[in-house]
mmCIF file of C-alpha atoms in Angstrom:
data_model
loop_
_atom_site.group_PDB
_atom_site.id
_atom_site.type_symbol
_atom_site.label_atom_id
_atom_site.label_comp_id
_atom_site.label_asym_id
_atom_site.label_seq_id
_atom_site.Cartn_x
_atom_site.Cartn_y
_atom_site.Cartn_z
ATOM 1 C CA MET A 1 -27.889 124.549 78.360
ATOM 2 C CA LYS A 2 -25.853 122.466 75.950
ATOM 3 C CA PRO A 3 -22.084 123.091 75.796
ATOM 4 C CA PRO A 4 -20.879 124.709 72.574
ATOM 5 C CA ARG A 5 -19.990 122.247 69.829
ATOM 6 C CA LEU A 6 -16.274 122.136 69.129
ATOM 7 C CA THR A 7 -15.232 122.761 65.528
ATOM 8 C CA PRO A 8 -11.918 123.538 63.851
ATOM 9 C CA ALA A 9 -12.928 127.203 63.927
ATOM 10 C CA THR A 10 -13.575 127.260 67.678
ATOM 11 C CA LEU A 11 -10.433 125.266 68.416
ATOM 12 C CA LEU A 12 -8.054 127.270 66.251
ATOM 13 C CA GLY A 13 -9.795 130.629 66.156
ATOM 14 C CA GLY A 14 -11.840 132.290 63.455
ATOM 15 C CA ALA A 15 -8.807 133.790 61.765
ATOM 16 C CA LEU A 16 -7.303 130.351 61.232
ATOM 17 C CA CYS A 17 -10.505 128.806 59.979
ATOM 18 C CA PRO A 18 -9.424 128.647 56.289
ATOM 19 C CA PHE A 19 -6.060 127.200 57.325
ATOM 20 C CA ALA A 20 -7.779 124.631 59.545
ATOM 21 C CA ALA A 21 -10.174 123.720 56.770
ATOM 22 C CA ALA A 22 -7.247 123.221 54.397
ATOM 23 C CA LEU A 23 -5.503 120.987 56.910
ATOM 24 C CA LEU A 24 -8.608 118.901 57.490
ATOM 25 C CA TRP A 25 -9.303 118.674 53.784
ATOM 26 C CA GLY A 26 -5.744 117.567 53.115
ATOM 27 C CA ALA A 27 -5.921 114.965 55.888
ATOM 28 C CA SER A 28 -9.231 113.693 54.562
ATOM 29 C CA LEU A 29 -7.863 113.491 51.022
ATOM 30 C CA SER A 30 -4.746 111.672 52.198
ATOM 31 C CA ALA A 31 -6.850 109.178 54.185
ATOM 32 C CA GLU A 32 -9.094 108.606 51.180
ATOM 33 C CA GLN A 33 -6.096 108.046 48.914
ATOM 34 C CA SER A 34 -4.586 105.610 51.390
ATOM 35 C CA SER A 35 -7.875 103.755 51.565
ATOM 36 C CA ASN A 36 -8.072 103.561 47.781
ATOM 37 C CA GLN A 37 -4.488 102.333 47.556
ATOM 38 C CA ALA A 38 -5.176 99.572 50.082
ATOM 39 C CA LEU A 39 -8.424 98.542 48.342
ATOM 40 C CA CYS A 40 -6.685 98.575 44.968
ATOM 41 C CA LEU A 41 -3.923 96.315 46.286
ATOM 42 C CA ALA A 42 -6.521 93.984 47.795
ATOM 43 C CA ARG A 43 -8.289 93.729 44.442
ATOM 44 C CA MET A 44 -5.011 92.921 42.718
ATOM 45 C CA ARG A 45 -4.322 90.153 45.216
ATOM 46 C CA ASP A 46 -7.757 88.777 44.394
ATOM 47 C CA LEU A 47 -6.838 88.783 40.696
ATOM 48 C CA ALA A 48 -3.646 86.868 41.458
ATOM 49 C CA MET A 49 -5.651 84.338 43.424
ATOM 50 C CA ALA A 50 -8.143 84.091 40.530
ATOM 51 C CA ALA A 51 -5.260 83.349 38.130
ATOM 52 C CA ARG A 52 -4.001 80.626 40.449
ATOM 53 C CA ASN A 53 -7.482 79.115 40.724
ATOM 54 C CA TYR A 54 -7.792 79.223 36.936
ATOM 55 C CA ALA A 55 -4.508 77.317 36.669
ATOM 56 C CA ALA A 56 -5.797 74.713 39.143
ATOM 57 C CA ASP A 57 -8.738 74.038 36.798
ATOM 58 C CA HIS A 58 -6.702 74.106 33.586
ATOM 59 C CA HIS A 59 -3.901 71.573 34.047
ATOM 60 C CA ASP A 60 -1.614 74.087 35.807
ATOM 61 C CA THR A 61 -1.630 76.508 32.876
ATOM 62 C CA LEU A 62 -2.094 80.220 33.467
ATOM 63 C CA PRO A 63 -4.651 82.197 31.477
ATOM 64 C CA PRO A 64 -3.409 83.593 28.175
ATOM 65 C CA ALA A 65 -2.518 87.264 28.248
ATOM 66 C CA ALA A 66 -4.342 87.525 24.930
ATOM 67 C CA ASP A 67 -5.980 84.707 22.984
ATOM 68 C CA ARG A 68 -5.247 85.826 19.442
ATOM 69 C CA SER A 69 -6.936 82.819 17.897
ATOM 70 C CA GLN A 70 -10.344 84.399 18.532
ATOM 71 C CA HIS A 71 -11.898 87.479 17.015
ATOM 72 C CA PRO A 72 -12.115 89.749 18.806
ATOM 73 C CA TRP A 73 -9.259 88.702 21.023
ATOM 74 C CA LYS A 74 -10.076 87.235 24.404
ATOM 75 C CA TRP A 75 -8.010 88.810 27.127
ATOM 76 C CA TRP A 76 -6.745 87.507 30.456
ATOM 77 C CA TYR A 77 -9.587 89.193 32.299
ATOM 78 C CA HIS A 78 -12.178 87.186 30.329
ATOM 79 C CA ALA A 79 -10.457 83.990 31.476
ATOM 80 C CA ILE A 80 -10.263 84.778 35.183
ATOM 81 C CA PHE A 81 -13.513 86.672 35.583
ATOM 82 C CA PRO A 82 -15.443 83.527 36.680
ATOM 83 C CA TYR A 83 -12.973 83.223 39.580
ATOM 84 C CA THR A 84 -13.540 86.781 40.875
ATOM 85 C CA ASP A 85 -16.319 88.342 42.933
ATOM 86 C CA SER A 86 -17.481 90.856 40.343
ATOM 87 C CA VAL A 87 -16.444 93.138 37.504
ATOM 88 C CA ALA A 88 -15.429 95.674 40.171
ATOM 89 C CA SER A 89 -12.386 93.521 40.947
ATOM 90 C CA PHE A 90 -10.763 94.855 37.787
ATOM 91 C CA TYR A 91 -11.114 98.552 38.590
ATOM 92 C CA CYS A 92 -8.873 100.670 40.810
ATOM 93 C CA PRO A 93 -11.105 102.811 43.087
ATOM 94 C CA GLN A 94 -8.779 105.761 42.611
ATOM 95 C CA LEU A 95 -9.298 105.668 38.868
ATOM 96 C CA LEU A 96 -13.046 105.710 39.345
ATOM 97 C CA GLU A 97 -12.792 108.867 41.385
ATOM 98 C CA ASP A 98 -10.584 110.723 38.919
ATOM 99 C CA GLU A 99 -11.833 113.164 36.333
ATOM 100 C CA HIS A 100 -14.657 111.906 34.135
ATOM 101 C CA ALA A 101 -15.020 108.471 35.712
ATOM 102 C CA THR A 102 -17.420 109.639 38.384
ATOM 103 C CA LEU A 103 -20.010 110.595 35.777
ATOM 104 C CA GLN A 104 -20.035 107.141 34.275
ATOM 105 C CA ARG A 105 -19.393 105.053 37.331
ATOM 106 C CA SER A 106 -22.973 104.707 38.552
ATOM 107 C CA ARG A 107 -24.483 103.426 35.318
ATOM 108 C CA LEU A 108 -21.607 101.257 34.124
ATOM 109 C CA LEU A 109 -20.028 99.748 37.204
ATOM 110 C CA PRO A 110 -19.872 97.139 38.449
ATOM 111 C CA MET A 111 -22.570 95.621 36.259
ATOM 112 C CA SER A 112 -20.828 95.786 32.887
ATOM 113 C CA TRP A 113 -17.376 95.949 31.343
ATOM 114 C CA ASN A 114 -15.867 99.230 30.382
ATOM 115 C CA HIS A 115 -12.353 98.888 28.914
ATOM 116 C CA ARG A 116 -11.618 102.489 29.698
ATOM 117 C CA PHE A 117 -11.638 101.768 33.407
ATOM 118 C CA ILE A 118 -9.952 98.349 33.514
ATOM 119 C CA SER A 119 -7.066 99.345 35.723
ATOM 120 C CA TYR A 120 -4.576 96.507 35.563
ATOM 121 C CA GLY A 121 -2.275 94.876 33.047
ATOM 122 C CA ILE A 122 -0.720 91.448 33.010
ATOM 123 C CA ALA A 123 3.090 91.481 32.909
ATOM 124 C CA TYR A 124 4.487 91.434 29.375
ATOM 125 C CA PRO A 125 6.861 88.498 29.981
ATOM 126 C CA VAL A 126 3.773 86.282 30.443
ATOM 127 C CA ASP A 127 2.550 87.241 26.964
ATOM 128 C CA ALA A 128 6.004 86.959 25.421
ATOM 129 C CA PHE A 129 6.523 83.485 26.903
ATOM 130 C CA GLN A 130 3.128 82.280 25.690
ATOM 131 C CA GLN A 131 3.667 83.561 22.160
ATOM 132 C CA LYS A 132 7.021 81.769 21.873
ATOM 133 C CA GLN A 133 6.628 78.648 23.958
ATOM 134 C CA GLY A 134 2.902 78.151 24.625
ATOM 135 C CA ARG A 135 0.904 78.432 27.786
ATOM 136 C CA LEU A 136 2.898 79.061 30.924
ATOM 137 C CA ARG A 137 2.611 76.573 33.756
ATOM 138 C CA LEU A 138 2.267 77.980 37.264
ATOM 139 C CA SER A 139 4.439 75.263 38.749
ATOM 140 C CA ALA A 140 7.273 76.179 36.342
ATOM 141 C CA ILE A 141 7.696 79.623 37.859
ATOM 142 C CA SER A 142 10.594 79.854 40.256
ATOM 143 C CA GLN A 143 10.362 82.334 43.106
ATOM 144 C CA PRO A 144 6.726 83.232 42.390
ATOM 145 C CA HIS A 145 6.789 85.667 45.310
ATOM 146 C CA ARG A 146 9.289 87.825 43.392
ATOM 147 C CA LYS A 147 7.847 87.776 39.906
ATOM 148 C CA ILE A 148 5.288 90.298 38.794
ATOM 149 C CA LEU A 149 1.958 89.019 37.497
ATOM 150 C CA PHE A 150 -0.202 92.158 37.437
ATOM 151 C CA GLY A 151 0.511 95.873 37.715
ATOM 152 C CA GLU A 152 -1.490 99.074 37.630
ATOM 153 C CA SER A 153 -1.466 99.948 33.970
ATOM 154 C CA HIS A 154 -2.989 102.010 31.186
ATOM 155 C CA ALA A 155 -2.800 98.920 28.979
ATOM 156 C CA LEU A 156 -4.068 95.332 29.344
ATOM 157 C CA ILE A 157 -0.485 94.099 28.919
ATOM 158 C CA LEU A 158 2.061 95.958 31.059
ATOM 159 C CA ARG A 159 5.275 96.245 29.065
ATOM 160 C CA ASN A 160 8.337 96.511 31.257
ATOM 161 C CA THR A 161 10.941 97.969 28.937
ATOM 162 C CA ALA A 162 12.285 101.507 29.239
ATOM 163 C CA GLN A 163 10.556 102.423 25.982
ATOM 164 C CA PHE A 164 7.095 101.591 27.256
ATOM 165 C CA TRP A 165 7.279 101.741 31.070
ATOM 166 C CA ALA A 166 6.399 105.406 31.434
ATOM 167 C CA LYS A 167 3.555 105.008 28.980
ATOM 168 C CA ASP A 168 2.073 101.837 30.408
ATOM 169 C CA VAL A 169 2.439 102.035 34.189
ATOM 170 C CA ALA A 170 -0.241 103.945 36.079
ATOM 171 C CA PRO A 171 1.007 105.489 39.316
ATOM 172 C CA ARG A 172 -2.421 106.418 40.709
ATOM 173 C CA HIS A 173 -1.492 106.518 44.389
ATOM 174 C CA ALA A 174 0.672 109.544 45.197
ATOM 175 C CA SER A 175 3.103 108.768 42.346
ATOM 176 C CA ARG A 176 3.207 105.116 43.306
ATOM 177 C CA ALA A 177 1.659 102.126 41.587
ATOM 178 C CA ASN A 178 0.570 98.738 42.889
ATOM 179 C CA PHE A 179 1.948 95.450 41.633
ATOM 180 C CA VAL A 180 1.226 91.871 42.642
ATOM 181 C CA THR A 181 3.323 88.741 42.255
ATOM 182 C CA PHE A 182 2.321 85.262 41.147
ATOM 183 C CA SER A 183 2.077 84.238 44.781
ATOM 184 C CA GLY A 184 -0.273 87.128 45.549
ATOM 185 C CA GLU A 185 2.160 89.356 47.421
ATOM 186 C CA GLY A 186 1.478 93.029 46.914
ATOM 187 C CA ILE A 187 4.070 95.719 46.221
ATOM 188 C CA SER A 188 3.502 99.479 46.152
ATOM 189 C CA ALA A 189 6.439 101.128 44.453
ATOM 190 C CA GLU A 190 7.717 103.436 41.768
ATOM 191 C CA GLY A 191 10.626 103.364 39.404
ATOM 192 C CA LEU A 192 11.697 101.363 36.385
ATOM 193 C CA PRO A 193 13.229 97.899 36.819
ATOM 194 C CA GLY A 194 16.959 98.213 36.511
ATOM 195 C CA GLN A 195 17.173 101.864 37.449
ATOM 196 C CA ALA A 196 18.604 103.194 40.681
ATOM 197 C CA PRO A 197 16.053 103.592 43.488
ATOM 198 C CA SER A 198 14.199 106.885 43.339
ATOM 199 C CA PRO A 199 14.583 109.461 46.111
ATOM 200 C CA MET A 200 10.981 108.751 47.095
ATOM 201 C CA GLY A 201 11.565 105.136 48.005
ATOM 202 C CA VAL A 202 12.459 101.679 46.821
ATOM 203 C CA GLY A 203 11.884 100.986 43.139
ATOM 204 C CA ILE A 204 9.913 98.030 41.907
ATOM 205 C CA HIS A 205 13.163 96.471 40.634
ATOM 206 C CA ASP A 206 14.420 96.015 44.179
ATOM 207 C CA ALA A 207 11.448 93.924 45.192
ATOM 208 C CA ALA A 208 10.587 91.873 42.116
ATOM 209 C CA SER A 209 11.763 90.314 38.927
ATOM 210 C CA TRP A 210 10.302 90.446 35.414
ATOM 211 C CA SER A 211 12.061 87.359 34.055
ATOM 212 C CA LEU A 212 10.169 84.119 33.476
ATOM 213 C CA PRO A 213 9.981 81.385 34.382
#
């Protein structure tokens, strides 16, 4: 005779079964969110490496945030795509699991582009520098481990001013968003650069800088 199979109900008692199920569901959800956050950060590190490899092949210049000389514009992701593994590198897994994304995920990803689900934006100072002074050289960037290159964003260019921060940044991981520096170091944080640290943890401003070069 086989021993009875242990389940949350048998361990905690039938009366606590709904409570046990809620605990297990919450733990499973938390683990899934943590996994998505880690995978998202890994993908962003890959994008930073792709940008560095692009620079190595283009006389040390970084990809343009937006090439406005072409119609339609060519964005940074067009430039670094050949240096990535697949289109999936540009999509946060958490975004793909939210709301309507699941319905479209199977037929659109990772085989084709879908701007709606591109999850990351290049830091606005990169675009501002390029518009005023031309293409930015990777070697000109001081403290690349402290300067933001990409962040989780609703826009392809992540603007870092108070006016736009709340609109652009996409905190998809328990109110936190991922960022990656020019050197490929990942940061998971919340808060606006220049503000006091939030009660939930250290703000992005304490770990990185938005000034260039």
